[in-house]
mmCIF file of C-alpha atoms in Angstrom:
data_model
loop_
_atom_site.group_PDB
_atom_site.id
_atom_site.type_symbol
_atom_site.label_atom_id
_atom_site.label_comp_id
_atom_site.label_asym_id
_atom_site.label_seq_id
_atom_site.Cartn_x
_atom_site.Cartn_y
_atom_site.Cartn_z
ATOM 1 C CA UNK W 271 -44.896 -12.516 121.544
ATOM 2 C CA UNK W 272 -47.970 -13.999 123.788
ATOM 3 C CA UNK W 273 -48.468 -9.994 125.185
ATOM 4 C CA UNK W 274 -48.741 -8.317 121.906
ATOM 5 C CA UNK W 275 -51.970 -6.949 120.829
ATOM 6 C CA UNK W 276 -54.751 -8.689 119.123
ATOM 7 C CA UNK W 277 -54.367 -8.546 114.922
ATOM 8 C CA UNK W 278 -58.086 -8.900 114.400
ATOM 9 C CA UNK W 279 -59.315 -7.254 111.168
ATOM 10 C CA UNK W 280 -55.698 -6.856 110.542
ATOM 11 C CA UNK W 281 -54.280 -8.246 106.837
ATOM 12 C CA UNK W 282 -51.233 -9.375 106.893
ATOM 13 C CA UNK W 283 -48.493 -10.401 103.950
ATOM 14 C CA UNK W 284 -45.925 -12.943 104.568
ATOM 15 C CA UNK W 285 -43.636 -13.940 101.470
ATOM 16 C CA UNK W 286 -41.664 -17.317 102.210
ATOM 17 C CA UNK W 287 -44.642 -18.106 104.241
ATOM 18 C CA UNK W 288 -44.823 -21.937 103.952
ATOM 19 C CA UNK W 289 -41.811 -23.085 105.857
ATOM 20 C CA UNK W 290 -38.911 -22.376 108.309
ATOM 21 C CA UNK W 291 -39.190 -18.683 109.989
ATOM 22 C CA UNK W 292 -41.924 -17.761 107.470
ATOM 23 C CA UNK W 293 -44.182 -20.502 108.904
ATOM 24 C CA UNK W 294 -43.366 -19.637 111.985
ATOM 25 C CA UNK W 295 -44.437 -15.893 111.430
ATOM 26 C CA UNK W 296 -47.532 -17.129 110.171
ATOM 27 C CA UNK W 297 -49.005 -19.279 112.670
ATOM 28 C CA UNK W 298 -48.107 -16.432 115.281
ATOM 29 C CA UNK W 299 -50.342 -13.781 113.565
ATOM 30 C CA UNK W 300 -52.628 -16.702 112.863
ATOM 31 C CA UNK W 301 -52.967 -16.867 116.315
ATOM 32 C CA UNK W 302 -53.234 -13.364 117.261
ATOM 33 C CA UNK W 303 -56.122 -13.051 114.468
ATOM 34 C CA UNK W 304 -55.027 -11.331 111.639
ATOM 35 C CA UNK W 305 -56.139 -12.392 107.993
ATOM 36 C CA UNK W 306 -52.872 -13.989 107.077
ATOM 37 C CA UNK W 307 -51.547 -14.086 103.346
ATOM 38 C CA UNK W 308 -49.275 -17.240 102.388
ATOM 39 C CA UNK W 309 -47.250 -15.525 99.361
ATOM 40 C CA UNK W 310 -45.428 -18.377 98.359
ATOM 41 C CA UNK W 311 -44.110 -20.116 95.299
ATOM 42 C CA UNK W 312 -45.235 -23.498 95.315
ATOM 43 C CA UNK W 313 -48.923 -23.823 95.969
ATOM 44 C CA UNK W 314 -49.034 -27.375 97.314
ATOM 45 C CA UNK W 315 -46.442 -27.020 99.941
ATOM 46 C CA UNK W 316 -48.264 -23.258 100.992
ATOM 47 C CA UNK W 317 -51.665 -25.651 101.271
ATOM 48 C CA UNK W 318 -49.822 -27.542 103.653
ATOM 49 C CA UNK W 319 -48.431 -24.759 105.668
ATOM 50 C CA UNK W 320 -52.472 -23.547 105.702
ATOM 51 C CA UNK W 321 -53.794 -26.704 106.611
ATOM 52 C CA UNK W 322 -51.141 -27.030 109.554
ATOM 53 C CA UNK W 323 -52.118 -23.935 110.516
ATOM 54 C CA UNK W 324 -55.991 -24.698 110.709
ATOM 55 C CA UNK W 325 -55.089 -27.810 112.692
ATOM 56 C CA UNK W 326 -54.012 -25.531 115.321
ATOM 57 C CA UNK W 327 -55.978 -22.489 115.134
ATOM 58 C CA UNK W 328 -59.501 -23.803 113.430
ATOM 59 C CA UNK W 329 -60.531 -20.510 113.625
ATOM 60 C CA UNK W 330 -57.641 -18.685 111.862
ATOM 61 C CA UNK W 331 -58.009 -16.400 108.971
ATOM 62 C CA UNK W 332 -55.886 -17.622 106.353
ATOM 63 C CA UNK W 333 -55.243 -17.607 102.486
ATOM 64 C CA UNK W 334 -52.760 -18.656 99.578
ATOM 65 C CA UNK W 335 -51.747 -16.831 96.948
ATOM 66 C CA UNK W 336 -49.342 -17.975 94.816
ATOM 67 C CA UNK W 337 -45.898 -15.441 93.984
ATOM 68 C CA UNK W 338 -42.438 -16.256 91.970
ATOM 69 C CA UNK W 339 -39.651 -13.891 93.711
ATOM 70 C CA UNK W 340 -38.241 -15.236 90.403
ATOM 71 C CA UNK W 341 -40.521 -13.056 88.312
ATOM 72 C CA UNK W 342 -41.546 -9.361 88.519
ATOM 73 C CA UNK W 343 -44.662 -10.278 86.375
ATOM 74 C CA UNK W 344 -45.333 -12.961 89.164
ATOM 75 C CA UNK W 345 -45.156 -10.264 91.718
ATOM 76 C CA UNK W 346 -46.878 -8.016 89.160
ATOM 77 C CA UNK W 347 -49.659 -10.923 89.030
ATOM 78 C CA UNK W 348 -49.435 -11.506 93.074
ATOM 79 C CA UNK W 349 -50.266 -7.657 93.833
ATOM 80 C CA UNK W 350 -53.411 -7.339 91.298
ATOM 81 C CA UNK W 351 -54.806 -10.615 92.606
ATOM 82 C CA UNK W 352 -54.044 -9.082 96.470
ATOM 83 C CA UNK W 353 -55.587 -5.722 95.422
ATOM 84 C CA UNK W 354 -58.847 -7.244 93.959
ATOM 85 C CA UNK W 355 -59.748 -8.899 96.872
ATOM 86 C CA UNK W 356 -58.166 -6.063 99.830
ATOM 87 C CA UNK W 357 -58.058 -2.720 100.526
ATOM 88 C CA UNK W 358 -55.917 -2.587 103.423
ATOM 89 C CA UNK W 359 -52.460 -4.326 104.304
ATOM 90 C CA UNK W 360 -51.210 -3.638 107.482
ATOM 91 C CA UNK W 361 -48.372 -6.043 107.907
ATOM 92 C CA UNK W 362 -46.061 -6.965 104.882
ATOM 93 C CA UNK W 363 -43.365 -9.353 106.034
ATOM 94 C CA UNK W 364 -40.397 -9.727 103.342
ATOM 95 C CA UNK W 365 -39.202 -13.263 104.763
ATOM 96 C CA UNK W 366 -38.738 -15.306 101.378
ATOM 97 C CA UNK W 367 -35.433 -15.694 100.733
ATOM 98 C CA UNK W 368 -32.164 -17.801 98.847
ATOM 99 C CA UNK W 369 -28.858 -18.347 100.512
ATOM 100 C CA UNK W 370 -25.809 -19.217 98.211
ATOM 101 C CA UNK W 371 -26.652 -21.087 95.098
ATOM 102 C CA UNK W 372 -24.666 -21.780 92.049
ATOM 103 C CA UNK W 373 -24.531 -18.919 89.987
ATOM 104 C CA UNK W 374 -27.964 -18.352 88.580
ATOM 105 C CA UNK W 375 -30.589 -15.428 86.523
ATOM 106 C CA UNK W 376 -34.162 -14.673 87.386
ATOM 107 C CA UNK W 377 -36.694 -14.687 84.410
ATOM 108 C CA UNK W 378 -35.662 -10.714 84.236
ATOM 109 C CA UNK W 379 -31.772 -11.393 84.495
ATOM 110 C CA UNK W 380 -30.836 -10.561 87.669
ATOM 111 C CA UNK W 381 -28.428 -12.608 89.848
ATOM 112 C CA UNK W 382 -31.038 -14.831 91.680
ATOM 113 C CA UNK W 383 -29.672 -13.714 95.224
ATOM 114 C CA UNK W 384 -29.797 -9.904 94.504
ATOM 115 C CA UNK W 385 -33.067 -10.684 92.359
ATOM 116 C CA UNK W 386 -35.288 -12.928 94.850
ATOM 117 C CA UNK W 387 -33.850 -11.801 98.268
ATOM 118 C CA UNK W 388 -33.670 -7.528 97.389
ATOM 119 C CA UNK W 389 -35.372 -6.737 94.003
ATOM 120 C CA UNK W 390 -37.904 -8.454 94.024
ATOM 121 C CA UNK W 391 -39.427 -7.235 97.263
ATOM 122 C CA UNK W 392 -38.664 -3.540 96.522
ATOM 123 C CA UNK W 393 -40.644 -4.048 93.274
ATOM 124 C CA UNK W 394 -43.648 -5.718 95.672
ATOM 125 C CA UNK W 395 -43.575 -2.943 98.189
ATOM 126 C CA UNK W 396 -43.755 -0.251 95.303
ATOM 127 C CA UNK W 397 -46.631 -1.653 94.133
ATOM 128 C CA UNK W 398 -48.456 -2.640 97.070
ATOM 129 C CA UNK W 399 -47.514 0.873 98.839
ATOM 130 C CA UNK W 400 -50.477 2.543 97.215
ATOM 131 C CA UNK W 401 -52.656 0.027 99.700
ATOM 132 C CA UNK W 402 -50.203 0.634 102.731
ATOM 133 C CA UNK W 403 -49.842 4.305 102.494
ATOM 134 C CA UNK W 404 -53.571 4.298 102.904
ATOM 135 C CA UNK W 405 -54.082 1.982 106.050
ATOM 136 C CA UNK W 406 -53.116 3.221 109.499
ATOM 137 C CA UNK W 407 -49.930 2.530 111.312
ATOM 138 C CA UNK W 408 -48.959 -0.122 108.801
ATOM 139 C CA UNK W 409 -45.531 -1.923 109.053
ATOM 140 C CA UNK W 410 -42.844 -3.044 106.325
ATOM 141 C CA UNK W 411 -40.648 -5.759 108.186
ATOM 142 C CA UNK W 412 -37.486 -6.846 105.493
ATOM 143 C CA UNK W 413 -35.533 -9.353 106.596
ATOM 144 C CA UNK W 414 -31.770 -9.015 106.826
ATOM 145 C CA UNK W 415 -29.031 -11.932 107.910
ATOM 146 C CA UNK W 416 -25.824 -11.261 110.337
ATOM 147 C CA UNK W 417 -24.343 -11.798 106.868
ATOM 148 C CA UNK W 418 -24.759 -7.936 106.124
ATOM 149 C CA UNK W 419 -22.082 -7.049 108.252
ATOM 150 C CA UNK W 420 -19.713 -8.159 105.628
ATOM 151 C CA UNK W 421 -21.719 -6.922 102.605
ATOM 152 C CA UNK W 422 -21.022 -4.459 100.324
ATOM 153 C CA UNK W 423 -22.926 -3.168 97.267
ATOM 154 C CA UNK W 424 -20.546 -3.417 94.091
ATOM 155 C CA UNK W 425 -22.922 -1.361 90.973
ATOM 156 C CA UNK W 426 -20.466 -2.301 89.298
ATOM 157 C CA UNK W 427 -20.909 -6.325 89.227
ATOM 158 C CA UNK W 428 -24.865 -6.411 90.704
ATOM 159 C CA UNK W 429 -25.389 -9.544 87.937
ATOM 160 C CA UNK W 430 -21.869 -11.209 88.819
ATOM 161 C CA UNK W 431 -20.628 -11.490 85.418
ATOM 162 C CA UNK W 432 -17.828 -9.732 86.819
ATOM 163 C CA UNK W 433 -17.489 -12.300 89.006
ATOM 164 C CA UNK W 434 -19.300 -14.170 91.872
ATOM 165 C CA UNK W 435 -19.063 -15.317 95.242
ATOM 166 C CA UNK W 436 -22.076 -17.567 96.592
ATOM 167 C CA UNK W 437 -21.135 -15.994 99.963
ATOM 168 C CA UNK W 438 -20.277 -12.735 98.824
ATOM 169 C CA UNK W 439 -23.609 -11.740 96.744
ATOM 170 C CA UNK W 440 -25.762 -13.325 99.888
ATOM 171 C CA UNK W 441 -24.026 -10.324 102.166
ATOM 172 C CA UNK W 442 -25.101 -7.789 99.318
ATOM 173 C CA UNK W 443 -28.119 -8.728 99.028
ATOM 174 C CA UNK W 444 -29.031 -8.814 102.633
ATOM 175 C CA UNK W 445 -27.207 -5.809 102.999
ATOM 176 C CA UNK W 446 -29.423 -3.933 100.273
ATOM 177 C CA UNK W 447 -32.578 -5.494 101.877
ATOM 178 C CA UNK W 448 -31.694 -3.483 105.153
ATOM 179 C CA UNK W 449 -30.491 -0.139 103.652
ATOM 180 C CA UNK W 450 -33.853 -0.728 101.747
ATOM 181 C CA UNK W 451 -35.522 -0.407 104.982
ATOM 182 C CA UNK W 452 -33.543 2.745 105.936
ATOM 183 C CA UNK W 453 -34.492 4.232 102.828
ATOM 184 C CA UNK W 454 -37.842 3.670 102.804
ATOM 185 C CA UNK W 455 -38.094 4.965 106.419
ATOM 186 C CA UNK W 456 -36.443 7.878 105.840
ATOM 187 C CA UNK W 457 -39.006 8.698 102.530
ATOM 188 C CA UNK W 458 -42.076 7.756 104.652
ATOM 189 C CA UNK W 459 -41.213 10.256 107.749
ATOM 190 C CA UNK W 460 -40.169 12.918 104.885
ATOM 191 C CA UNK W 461 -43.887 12.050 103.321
ATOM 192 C CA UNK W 462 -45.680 12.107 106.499
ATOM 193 C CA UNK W 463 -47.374 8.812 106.146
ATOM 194 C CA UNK W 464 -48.249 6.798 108.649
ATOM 195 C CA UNK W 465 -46.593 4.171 108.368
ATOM 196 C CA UNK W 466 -43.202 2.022 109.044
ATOM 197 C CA UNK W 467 -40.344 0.306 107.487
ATOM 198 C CA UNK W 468 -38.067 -1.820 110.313
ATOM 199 C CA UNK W 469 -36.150 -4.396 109.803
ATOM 200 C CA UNK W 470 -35.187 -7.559 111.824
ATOM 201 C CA UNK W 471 -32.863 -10.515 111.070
ATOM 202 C CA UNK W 472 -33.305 -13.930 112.994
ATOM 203 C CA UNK W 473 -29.774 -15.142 113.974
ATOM 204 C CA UNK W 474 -27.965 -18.163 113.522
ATOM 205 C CA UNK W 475 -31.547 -20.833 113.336
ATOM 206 C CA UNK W 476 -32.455 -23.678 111.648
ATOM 207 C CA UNK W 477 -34.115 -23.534 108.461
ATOM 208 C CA UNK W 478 -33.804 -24.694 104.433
ATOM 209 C CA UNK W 479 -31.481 -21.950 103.590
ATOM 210 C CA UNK W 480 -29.056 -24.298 103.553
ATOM 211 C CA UNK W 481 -30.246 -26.039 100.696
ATOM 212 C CA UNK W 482 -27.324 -24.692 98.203
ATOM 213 C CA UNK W 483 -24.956 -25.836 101.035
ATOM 214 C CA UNK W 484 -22.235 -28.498 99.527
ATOM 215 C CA UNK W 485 -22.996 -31.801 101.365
ATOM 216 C CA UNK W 486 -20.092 -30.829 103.968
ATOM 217 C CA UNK W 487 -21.695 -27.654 104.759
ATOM 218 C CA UNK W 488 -25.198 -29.161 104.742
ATOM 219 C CA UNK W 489 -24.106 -32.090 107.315
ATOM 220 C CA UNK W 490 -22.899 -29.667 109.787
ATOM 221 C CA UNK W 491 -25.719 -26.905 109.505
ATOM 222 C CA UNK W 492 -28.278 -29.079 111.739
ATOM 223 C CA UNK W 493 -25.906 -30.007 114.630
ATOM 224 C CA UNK W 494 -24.269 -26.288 114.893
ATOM 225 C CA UNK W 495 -27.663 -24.726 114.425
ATOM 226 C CA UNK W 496 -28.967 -27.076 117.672
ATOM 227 C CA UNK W 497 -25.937 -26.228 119.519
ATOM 228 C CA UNK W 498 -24.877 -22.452 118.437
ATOM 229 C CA UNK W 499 -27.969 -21.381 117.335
ATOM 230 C CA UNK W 500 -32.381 -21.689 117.523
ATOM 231 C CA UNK W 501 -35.179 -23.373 115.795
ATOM 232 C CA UNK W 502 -37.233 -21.596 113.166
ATOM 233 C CA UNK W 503 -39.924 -21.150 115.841
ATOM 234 C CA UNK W 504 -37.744 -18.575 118.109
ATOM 235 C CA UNK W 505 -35.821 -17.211 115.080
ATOM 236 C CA UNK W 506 -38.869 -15.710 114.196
ATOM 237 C CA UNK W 507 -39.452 -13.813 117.109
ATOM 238 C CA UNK W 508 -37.342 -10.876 116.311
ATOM 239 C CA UNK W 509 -39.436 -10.768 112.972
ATOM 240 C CA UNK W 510 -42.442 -10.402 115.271
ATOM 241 C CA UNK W 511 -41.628 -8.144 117.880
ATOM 242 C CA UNK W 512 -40.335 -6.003 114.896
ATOM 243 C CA UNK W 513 -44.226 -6.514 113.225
ATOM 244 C CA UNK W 514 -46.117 -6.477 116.684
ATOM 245 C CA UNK W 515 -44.307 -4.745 119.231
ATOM 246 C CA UNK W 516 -46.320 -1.445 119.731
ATOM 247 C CA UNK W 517 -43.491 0.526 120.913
ATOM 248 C CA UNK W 518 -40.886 0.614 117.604
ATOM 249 C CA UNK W 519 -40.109 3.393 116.012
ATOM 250 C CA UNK W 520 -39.338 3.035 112.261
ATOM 251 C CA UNK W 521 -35.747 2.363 111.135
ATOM 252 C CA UNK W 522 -35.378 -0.153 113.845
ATOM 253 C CA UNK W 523 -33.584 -3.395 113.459
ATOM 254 C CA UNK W 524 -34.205 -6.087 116.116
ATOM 255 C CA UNK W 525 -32.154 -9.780 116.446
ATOM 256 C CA UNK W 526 -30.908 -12.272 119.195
ATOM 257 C CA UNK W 527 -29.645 -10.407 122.183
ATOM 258 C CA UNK W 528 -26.698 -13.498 123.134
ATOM 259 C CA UNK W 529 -23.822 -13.980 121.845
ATOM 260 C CA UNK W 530 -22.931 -13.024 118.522
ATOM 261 C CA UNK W 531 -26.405 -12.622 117.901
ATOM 262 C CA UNK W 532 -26.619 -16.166 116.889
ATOM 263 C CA UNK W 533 -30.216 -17.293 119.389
ATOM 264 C CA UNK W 534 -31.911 -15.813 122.548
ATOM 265 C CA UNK W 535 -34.559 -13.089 123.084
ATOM 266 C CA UNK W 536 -35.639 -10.367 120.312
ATOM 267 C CA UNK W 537 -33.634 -6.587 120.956
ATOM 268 C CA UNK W 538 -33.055 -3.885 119.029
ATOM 269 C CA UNK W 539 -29.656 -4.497 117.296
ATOM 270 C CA UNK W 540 -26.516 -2.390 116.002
ATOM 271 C CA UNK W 541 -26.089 -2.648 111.792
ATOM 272 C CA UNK W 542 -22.933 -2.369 109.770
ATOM 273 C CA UNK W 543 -21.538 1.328 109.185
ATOM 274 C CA UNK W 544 -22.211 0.530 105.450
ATOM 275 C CA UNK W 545 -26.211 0.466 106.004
ATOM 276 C CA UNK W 546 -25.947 3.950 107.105
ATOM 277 C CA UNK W 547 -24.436 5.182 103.868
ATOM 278 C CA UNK W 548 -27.357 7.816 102.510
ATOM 279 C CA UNK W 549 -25.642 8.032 99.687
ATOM 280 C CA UNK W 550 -25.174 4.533 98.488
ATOM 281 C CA UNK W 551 -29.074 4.120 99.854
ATOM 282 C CA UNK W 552 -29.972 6.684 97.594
ATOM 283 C CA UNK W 553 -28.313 4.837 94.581
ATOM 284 C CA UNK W 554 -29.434 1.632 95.608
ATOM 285 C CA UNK W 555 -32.945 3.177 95.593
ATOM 286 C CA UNK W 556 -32.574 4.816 91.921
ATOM 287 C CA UNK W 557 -30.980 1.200 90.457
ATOM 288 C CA UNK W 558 -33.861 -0.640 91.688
ATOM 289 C CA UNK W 559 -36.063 1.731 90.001
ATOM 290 C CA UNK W 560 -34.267 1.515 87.030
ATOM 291 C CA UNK W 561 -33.731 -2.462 87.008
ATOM 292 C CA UNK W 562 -37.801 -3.311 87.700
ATOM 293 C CA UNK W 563 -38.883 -0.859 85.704
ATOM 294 C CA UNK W 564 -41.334 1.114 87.705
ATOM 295 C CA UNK W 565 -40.760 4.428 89.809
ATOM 296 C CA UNK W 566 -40.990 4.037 93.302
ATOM 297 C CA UNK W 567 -42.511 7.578 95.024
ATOM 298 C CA UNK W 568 -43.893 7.832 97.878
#
């Protein structure tokens, strides 16, 4: 995204921010000059990711601070530390992210996928909102996966004790993370504010999702990634162009434009029917009031 505009004086949020796409993301608005935000869960790996950074932009703008997707009081925590020290965030970049693991609760019982990847953003946007309502033209990017297309949200079973399919309750909660977007565009443009939610997912690329993998599925990630899919470094572009790129319009959704959209150059991208459902968005919404605890009006 070498032609987007300069980010100086610009704050920006990344969550994830230390590795893979989130890295990525970060040493691009690094470089573009905006104060950028590590939000990430283990501090020495997030001083790494900094001091990388530094090495190749001495003059960048960067800071730490430490959040558990894991916890709403670490994202409780996360927001009062951002707020003492900022009054304006103009990019916040929902990139942190689990892909199948076991079966597995938060600290607040949720199922880990639906908890880290979904909840626990919506709870940080509602809290930081009162910041982002207030600074011009600023963007919410959530990150969705191709996996949405075959996600579905089941009220019903949202903690899997019903139940559970590693695969399964990723495509849900990718799914919710871009009807989440929807939403939240909609109730901004019905607000008036000045602001945008888009969304963006970054193919088929190589990064630690994988991690939960079995050892099968982990020893063939790498080689299909290099030869089906991208690096970290251009999976994060349609994260970018969805953050930078002054001509979107809120409610957009960017990915790969090649095949399947597994790798290749950032467009604006089709979603499943089932993110288009106002009514289940509007459910969705009201449940993730109800499970963090804390209204979310704009």
């Amino acid at each position: 995204m070498e032609s987007s505009p300069s980010q100086k004086n610009k704050v920006a949020i990344i969550t994830g921010a230390n590795s893979g796409i989130g890295y990525e993301t970060s040493l691009a608005l690094a470089k573009k000059g905006a104060k950028v935000i590590l939000a990430s869960r283990n501090l020495q790996k997030a001083n790494d990711a900094m001091n990388q950074i530094l090495q190749q932009v001495p003059n960048a703008h960067v800071e730490v601070l430490t959040v558990d997707l894991n916890s709403l009081k670490s994202v409780e925590s996360f927001v009062q530390e951002f707020s003492r020290k900022y009054d304006r965030l103009d990019l916040l970049i929902e990139n942190a992210g689990i892909m199948m693991p076991p079966l597995t609760k938060t600290k607040d019982g949720f199922e880990s996928q639906f908890g880290v990847n979904y909840l626990a953003h919506f709870h940080l946007t509602n809290l930081l909102f009162p910041i982002i309502k207030n600074t011009p033209n600023a963007r919410i990017v959530t990150l969705s996966s191709l996996a949405h297309l075959n996600g579905k949200i089941d009220f019903k079973n949202l903690d899997g004790s019903k139940g559970y399919s590693k695969l399964d309750f990723y495509a849900q909660s990718k799914l919710a993370c871009l009807m989440f977007a929807y939403e939240l565009q909609r109730r901004i443009e019905s607000a008036g504010i000045d602001a945008k939610a888009v969304s963006a997912h970054p193919g088929f690329s190589s990064t630690n999702l994988g991690t939960f993998l079995p050892a099968i599925g982990r020893a063939l990630f790498s080689p299909l990634t290099s030869i089906m899919g991208q690096g970290a470094k251009a999976g994060a572009l349609p994260i970018l162009r969805a953050a930078l790129d002054p001509a979107v319009k809120g409610g957009e959704y960017f990915g790969p434009s090649g095949f399947k959209e597994f790798k290749g150059d950032p467009i604006l991208v089709n979603s499943s029917s089932r993110s288009h459902d106002l009514s289940v968005a509007a459910r969705l919404w009201s449940v993730s009031e109800d499970l963090t605890g804390k209204k979310f009006d704009i």
